Short mmCIF file of C-alpha atoms and ligand atoms in Angstrom, two decimals:
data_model
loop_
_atom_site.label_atom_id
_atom_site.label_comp_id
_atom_site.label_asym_id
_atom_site.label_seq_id
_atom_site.Cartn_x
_atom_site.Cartn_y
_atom_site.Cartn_z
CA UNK A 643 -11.31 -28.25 -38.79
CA UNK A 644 -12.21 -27.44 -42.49
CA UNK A 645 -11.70 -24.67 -43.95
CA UNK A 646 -14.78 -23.09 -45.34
CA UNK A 647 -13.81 -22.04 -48.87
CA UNK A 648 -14.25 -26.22 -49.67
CA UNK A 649 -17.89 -25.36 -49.10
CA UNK A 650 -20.48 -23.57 -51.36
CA UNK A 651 -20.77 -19.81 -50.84
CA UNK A 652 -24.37 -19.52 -50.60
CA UNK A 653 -25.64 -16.20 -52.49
CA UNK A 654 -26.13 -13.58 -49.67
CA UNK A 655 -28.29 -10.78 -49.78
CA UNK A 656 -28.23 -7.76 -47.41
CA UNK A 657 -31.34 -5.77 -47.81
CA UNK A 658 -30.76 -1.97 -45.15
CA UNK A 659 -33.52 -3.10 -42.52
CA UNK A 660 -35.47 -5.96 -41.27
CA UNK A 661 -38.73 -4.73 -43.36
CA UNK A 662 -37.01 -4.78 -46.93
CA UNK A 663 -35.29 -8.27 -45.82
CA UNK A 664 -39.06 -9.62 -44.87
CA UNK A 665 -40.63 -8.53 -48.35
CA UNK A 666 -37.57 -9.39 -50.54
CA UNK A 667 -37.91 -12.89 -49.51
CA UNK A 668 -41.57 -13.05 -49.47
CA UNK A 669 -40.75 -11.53 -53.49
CA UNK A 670 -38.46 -14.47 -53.96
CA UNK A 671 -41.10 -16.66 -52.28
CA UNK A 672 -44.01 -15.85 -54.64
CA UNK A 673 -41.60 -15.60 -57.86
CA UNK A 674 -41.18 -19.46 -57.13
CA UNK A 675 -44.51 -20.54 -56.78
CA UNK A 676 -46.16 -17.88 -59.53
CA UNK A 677 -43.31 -20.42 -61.86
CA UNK A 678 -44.46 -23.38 -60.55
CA UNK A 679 -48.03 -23.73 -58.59
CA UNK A 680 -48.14 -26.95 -57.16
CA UNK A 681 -45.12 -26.09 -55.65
CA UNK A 682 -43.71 -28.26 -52.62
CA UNK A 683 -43.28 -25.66 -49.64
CA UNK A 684 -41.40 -26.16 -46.31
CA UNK A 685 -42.65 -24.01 -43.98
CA UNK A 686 -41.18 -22.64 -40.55
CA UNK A 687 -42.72 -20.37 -37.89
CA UNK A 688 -40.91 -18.32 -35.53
CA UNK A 689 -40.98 -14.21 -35.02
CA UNK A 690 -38.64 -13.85 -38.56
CA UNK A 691 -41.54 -15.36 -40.83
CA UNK A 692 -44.21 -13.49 -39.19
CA UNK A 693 -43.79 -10.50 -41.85
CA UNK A 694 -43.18 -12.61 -44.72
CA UNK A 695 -46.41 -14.31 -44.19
CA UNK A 696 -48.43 -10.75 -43.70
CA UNK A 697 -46.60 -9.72 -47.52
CA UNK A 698 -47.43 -13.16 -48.98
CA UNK A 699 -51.31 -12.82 -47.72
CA UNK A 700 -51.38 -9.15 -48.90
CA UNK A 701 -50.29 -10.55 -52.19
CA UNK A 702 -52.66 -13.32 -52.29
CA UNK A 703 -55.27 -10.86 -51.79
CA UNK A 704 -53.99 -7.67 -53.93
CA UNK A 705 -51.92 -9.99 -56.83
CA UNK A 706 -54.07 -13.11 -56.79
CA UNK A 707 -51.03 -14.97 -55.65
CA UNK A 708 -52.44 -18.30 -54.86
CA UNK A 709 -51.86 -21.62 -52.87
CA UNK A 710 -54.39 -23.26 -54.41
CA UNK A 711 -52.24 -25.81 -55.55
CA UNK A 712 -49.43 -26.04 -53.43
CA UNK A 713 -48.65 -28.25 -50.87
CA UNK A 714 -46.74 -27.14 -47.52
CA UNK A 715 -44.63 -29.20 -44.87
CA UNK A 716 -44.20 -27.34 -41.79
CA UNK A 717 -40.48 -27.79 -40.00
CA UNK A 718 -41.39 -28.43 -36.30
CA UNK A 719 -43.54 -28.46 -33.57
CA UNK A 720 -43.44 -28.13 -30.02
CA UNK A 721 -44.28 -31.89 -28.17
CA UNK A 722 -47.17 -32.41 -25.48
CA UNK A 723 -49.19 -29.22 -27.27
CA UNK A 724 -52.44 -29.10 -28.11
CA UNK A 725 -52.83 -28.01 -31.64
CA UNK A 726 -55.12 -24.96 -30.29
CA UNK A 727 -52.44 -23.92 -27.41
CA UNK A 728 -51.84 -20.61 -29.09
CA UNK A 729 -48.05 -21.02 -28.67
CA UNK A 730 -48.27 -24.03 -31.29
CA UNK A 731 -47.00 -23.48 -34.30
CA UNK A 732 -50.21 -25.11 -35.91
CA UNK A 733 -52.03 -21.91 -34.13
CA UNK A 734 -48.95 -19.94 -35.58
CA UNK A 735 -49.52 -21.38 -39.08
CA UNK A 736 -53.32 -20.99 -39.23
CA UNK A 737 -53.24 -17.42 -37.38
CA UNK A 738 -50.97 -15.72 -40.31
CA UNK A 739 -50.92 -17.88 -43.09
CA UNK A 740 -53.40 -20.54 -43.66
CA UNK A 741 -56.42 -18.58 -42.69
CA UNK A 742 -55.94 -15.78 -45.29
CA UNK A 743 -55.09 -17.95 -48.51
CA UNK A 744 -56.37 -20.64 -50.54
CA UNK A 745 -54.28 -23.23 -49.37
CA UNK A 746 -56.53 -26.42 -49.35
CA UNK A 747 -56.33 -27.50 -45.51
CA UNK A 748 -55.52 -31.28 -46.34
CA UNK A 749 -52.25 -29.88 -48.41
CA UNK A 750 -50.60 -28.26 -45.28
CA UNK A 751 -48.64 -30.61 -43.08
CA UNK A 752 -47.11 -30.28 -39.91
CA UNK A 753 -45.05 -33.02 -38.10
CA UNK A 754 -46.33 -34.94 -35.56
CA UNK A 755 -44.28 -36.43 -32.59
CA UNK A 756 -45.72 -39.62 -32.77
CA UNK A 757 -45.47 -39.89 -36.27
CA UNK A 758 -41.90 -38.95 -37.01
CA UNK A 759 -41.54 -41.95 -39.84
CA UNK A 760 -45.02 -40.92 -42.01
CA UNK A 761 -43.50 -37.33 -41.98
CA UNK A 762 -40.43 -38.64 -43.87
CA UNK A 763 -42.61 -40.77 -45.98
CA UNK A 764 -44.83 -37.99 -46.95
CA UNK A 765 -42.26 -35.51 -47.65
CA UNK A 766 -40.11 -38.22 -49.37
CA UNK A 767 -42.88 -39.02 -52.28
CA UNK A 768 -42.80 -35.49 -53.61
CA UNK A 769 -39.68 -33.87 -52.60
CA UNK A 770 -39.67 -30.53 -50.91
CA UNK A 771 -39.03 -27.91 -53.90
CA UNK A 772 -38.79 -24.82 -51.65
CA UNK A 773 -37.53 -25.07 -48.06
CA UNK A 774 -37.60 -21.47 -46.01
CA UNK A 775 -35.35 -21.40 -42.76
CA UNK A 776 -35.62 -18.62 -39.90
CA UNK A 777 -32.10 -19.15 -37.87
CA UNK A 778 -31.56 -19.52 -34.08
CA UNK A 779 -29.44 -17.11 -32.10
CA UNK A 780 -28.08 -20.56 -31.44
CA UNK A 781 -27.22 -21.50 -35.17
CA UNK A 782 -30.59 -23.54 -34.96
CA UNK A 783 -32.56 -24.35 -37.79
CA UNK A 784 -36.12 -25.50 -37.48
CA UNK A 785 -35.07 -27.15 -34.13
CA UNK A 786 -31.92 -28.81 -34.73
CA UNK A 787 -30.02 -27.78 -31.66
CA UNK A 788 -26.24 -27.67 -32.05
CA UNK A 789 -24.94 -30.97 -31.98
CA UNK A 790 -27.19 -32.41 -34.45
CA UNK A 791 -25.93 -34.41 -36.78
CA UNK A 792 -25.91 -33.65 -40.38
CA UNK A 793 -27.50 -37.07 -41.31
CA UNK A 794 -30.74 -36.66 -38.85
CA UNK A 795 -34.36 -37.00 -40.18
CA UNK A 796 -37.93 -35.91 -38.80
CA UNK A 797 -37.50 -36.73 -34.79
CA UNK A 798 -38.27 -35.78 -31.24
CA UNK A 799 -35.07 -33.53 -29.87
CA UNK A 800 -34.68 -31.95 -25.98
CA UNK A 801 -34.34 -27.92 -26.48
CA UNK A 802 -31.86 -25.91 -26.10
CA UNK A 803 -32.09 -24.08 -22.62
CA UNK A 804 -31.29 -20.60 -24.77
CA UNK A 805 -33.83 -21.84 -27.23
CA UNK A 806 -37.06 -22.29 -25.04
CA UNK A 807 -35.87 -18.89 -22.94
CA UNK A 808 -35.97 -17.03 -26.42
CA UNK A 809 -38.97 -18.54 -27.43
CA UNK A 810 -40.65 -17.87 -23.53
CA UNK A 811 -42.26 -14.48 -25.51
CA UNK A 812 -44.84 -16.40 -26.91
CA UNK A 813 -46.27 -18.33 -24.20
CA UNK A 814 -49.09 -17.01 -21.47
CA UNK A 815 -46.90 -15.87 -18.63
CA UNK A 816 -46.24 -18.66 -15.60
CA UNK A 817 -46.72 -21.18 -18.72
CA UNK A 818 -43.09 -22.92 -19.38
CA UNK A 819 -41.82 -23.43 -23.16
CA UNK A 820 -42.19 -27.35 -23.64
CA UNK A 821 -38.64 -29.08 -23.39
CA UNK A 822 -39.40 -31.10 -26.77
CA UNK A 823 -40.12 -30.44 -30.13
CA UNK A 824 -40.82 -32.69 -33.37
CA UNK A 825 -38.45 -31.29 -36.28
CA UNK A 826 -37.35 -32.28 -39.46
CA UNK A 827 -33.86 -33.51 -39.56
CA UNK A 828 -30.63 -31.82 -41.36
CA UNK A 829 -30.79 -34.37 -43.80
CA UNK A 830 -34.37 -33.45 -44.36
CA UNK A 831 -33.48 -29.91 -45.15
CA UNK A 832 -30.42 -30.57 -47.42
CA UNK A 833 -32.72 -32.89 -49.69
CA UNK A 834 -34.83 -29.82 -50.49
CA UNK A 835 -34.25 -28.70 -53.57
CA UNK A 836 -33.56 -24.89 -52.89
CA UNK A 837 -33.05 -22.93 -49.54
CA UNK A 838 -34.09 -19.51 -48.44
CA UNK A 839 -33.08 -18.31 -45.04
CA UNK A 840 -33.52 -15.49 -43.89
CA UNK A 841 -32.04 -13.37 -40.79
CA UNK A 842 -32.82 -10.30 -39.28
CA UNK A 843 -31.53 -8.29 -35.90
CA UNK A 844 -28.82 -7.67 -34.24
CA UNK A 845 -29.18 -11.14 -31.98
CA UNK A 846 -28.65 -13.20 -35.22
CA UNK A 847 -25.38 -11.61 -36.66
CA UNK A 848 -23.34 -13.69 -34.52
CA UNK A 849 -24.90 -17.52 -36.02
CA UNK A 850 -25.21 -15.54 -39.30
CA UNK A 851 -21.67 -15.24 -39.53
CA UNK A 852 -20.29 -18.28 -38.52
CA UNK A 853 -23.09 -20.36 -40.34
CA UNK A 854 -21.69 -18.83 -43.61
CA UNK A 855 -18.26 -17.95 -42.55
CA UNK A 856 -17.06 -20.11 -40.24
CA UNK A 857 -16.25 -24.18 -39.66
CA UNK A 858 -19.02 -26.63 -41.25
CA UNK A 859 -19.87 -28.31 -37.80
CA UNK A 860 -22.74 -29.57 -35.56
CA UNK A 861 -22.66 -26.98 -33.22
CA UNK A 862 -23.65 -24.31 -35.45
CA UNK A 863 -25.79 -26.19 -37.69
CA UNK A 864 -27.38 -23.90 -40.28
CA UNK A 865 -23.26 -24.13 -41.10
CA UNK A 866 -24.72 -27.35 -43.04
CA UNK A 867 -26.54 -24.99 -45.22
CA UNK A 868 -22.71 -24.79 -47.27
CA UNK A 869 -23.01 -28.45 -48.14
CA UNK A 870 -26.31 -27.06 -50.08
CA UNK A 871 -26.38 -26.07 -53.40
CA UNK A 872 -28.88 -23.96 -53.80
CA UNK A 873 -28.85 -21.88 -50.57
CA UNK A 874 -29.90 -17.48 -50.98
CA UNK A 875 -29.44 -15.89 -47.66
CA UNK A 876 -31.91 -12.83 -47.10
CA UNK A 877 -30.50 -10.64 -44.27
CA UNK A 878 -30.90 -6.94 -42.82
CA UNK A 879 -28.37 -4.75 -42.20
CA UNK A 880 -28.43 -5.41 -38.48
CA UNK A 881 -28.16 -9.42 -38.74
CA UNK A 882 -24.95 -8.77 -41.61
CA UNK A 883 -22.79 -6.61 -39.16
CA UNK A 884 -19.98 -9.88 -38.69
CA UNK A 885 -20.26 -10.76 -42.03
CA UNK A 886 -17.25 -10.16 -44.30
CA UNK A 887 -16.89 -6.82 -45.89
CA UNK A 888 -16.87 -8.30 -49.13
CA UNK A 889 -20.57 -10.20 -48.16
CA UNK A 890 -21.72 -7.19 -46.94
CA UNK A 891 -21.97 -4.93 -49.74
CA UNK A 892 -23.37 -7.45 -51.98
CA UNK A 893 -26.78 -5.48 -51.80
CA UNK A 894 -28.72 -2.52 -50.26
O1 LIG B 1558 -37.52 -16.18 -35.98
P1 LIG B 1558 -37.18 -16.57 -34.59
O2 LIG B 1558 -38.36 -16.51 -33.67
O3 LIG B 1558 -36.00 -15.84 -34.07
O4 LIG B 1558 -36.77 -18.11 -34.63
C1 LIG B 1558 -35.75 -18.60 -35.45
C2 LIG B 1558 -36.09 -19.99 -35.87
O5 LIG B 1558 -36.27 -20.81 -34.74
C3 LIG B 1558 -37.51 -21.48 -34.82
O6 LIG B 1558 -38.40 -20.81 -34.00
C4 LIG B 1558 -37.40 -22.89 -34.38
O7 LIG B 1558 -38.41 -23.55 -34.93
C5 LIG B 1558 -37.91 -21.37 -36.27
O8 LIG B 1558 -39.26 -21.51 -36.46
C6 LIG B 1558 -37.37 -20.06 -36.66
O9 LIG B 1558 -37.17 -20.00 -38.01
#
């Protein structure tokens, strides 16, 4: 096993509760693309993002913050959707983000399972200048389950059992979590050219800590975050509580 000081240390900020966390990174967010406009995004979904979208739309609309130019590629999808189901994350994307900002619709892109190559192709002519990452209670990021290798691109992966009974919450009831997904790949997210992640709750201190403390290795794999050099961590207080001492008072 290697030890984890021959990775980078990515920058880790703990902000006291799960609001602050949300609007801090939804700050550092905006600060990027206020800098640069047309602005690459990678996008996720998931019950994390749902407040930073809500501060980013509130500052398109207060601050003029705008998307006009910007082009987004969304990490994953569930397979055998419809892009209506309201449990897709296309629903997920247009519901709190791309219906309340100025986001041309042909500039947001989200993968497709039967287009897995195109996805690379598209992302690969531009680059991906700002990737944001919820994390799985799992160490998952978009949905690389653990056990996915670092070197993996945009493909169709099985689910984690403790994945699709987390994500069970957002489907009608009786209605089971599809056993596929479409994600970008781990080598997909380390070619970005920065990475936010951000974690909040209790149920995420445990990956939290050993993504950024513990072995580099498939089976926690936002742990391939450290061969990134340009990782910031946004956490709460609640998601921190296994993290180092030292890591811990780094902010609020
Ligand atoms: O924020 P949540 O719902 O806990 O999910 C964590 C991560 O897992 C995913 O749902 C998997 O895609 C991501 O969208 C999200 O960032």
């Amino acid at each position: 096993m290697t030890p984890a000081q021959e990775y980078a240390i990515p920058a880790c900020d703990v902000l006291p509760d799960r609001q602050a966390a949300e609007t801090e990174f939804a700050r550092r967010i905006a600060a990027k693309v206020r800098r640069k406009p047309d602005m690459v995004l990678g996008l996720a979904t998931g019950n994390s993002m749902i407040g930073v979208y809500r501060v980013l739309v509130a500052m398109h609309r207060k601050e003029g913050l705008s998307f006009a130019a910007a082009t987004s590629f969304n990490l994953d999808e569930y397979c055998g959707l419809p892009a209506g189901h309201p449990a897709s994350f296309a629903s997920y994307m247009r519901e709190h983000f791309f219906a309340h900002v100025d986001m041309p619709p042909g500039s947001a892109h989200l993968p497709d399972e039967n287009a897995c190559a195109d996805y690379e192709a598209a992302i690969a002519k531009t680059g991906i200048d700002l990737q944001i990452l919820g994390i799985g209670r799992n160490g998952h990021i978009g949905f690389n389950e653990p056990g996915a290798p670092v070197t993996s691109r945009t493909r169709v992966v099985e689910l984690a059992a403790a994945t699709r009974t987390a994500n069970q919450r957002d489907f009608p009831a009786g209605e089971a979590v599809p056993a596929r997904a479409v994600t970008m790949g781990i080598a997909t997210i380390l070619a970005a050219r920065s990475i936010l992640l951000l974690a909040t709750g209790p149920a995420k201190a445990e990956a939290l800590a050993a993504a950024l403390e513990g072995p580099v290795t498939p089976q926690n794999p936002a742990s391939f975050l450290r061969l990134h050099a340009d990782v910031t961590v946004i956490c709460d207080r609640d998601a921190a509580t296994l993290l180092s001492s030292s890591r811990k008072t780094a902010d609020g």
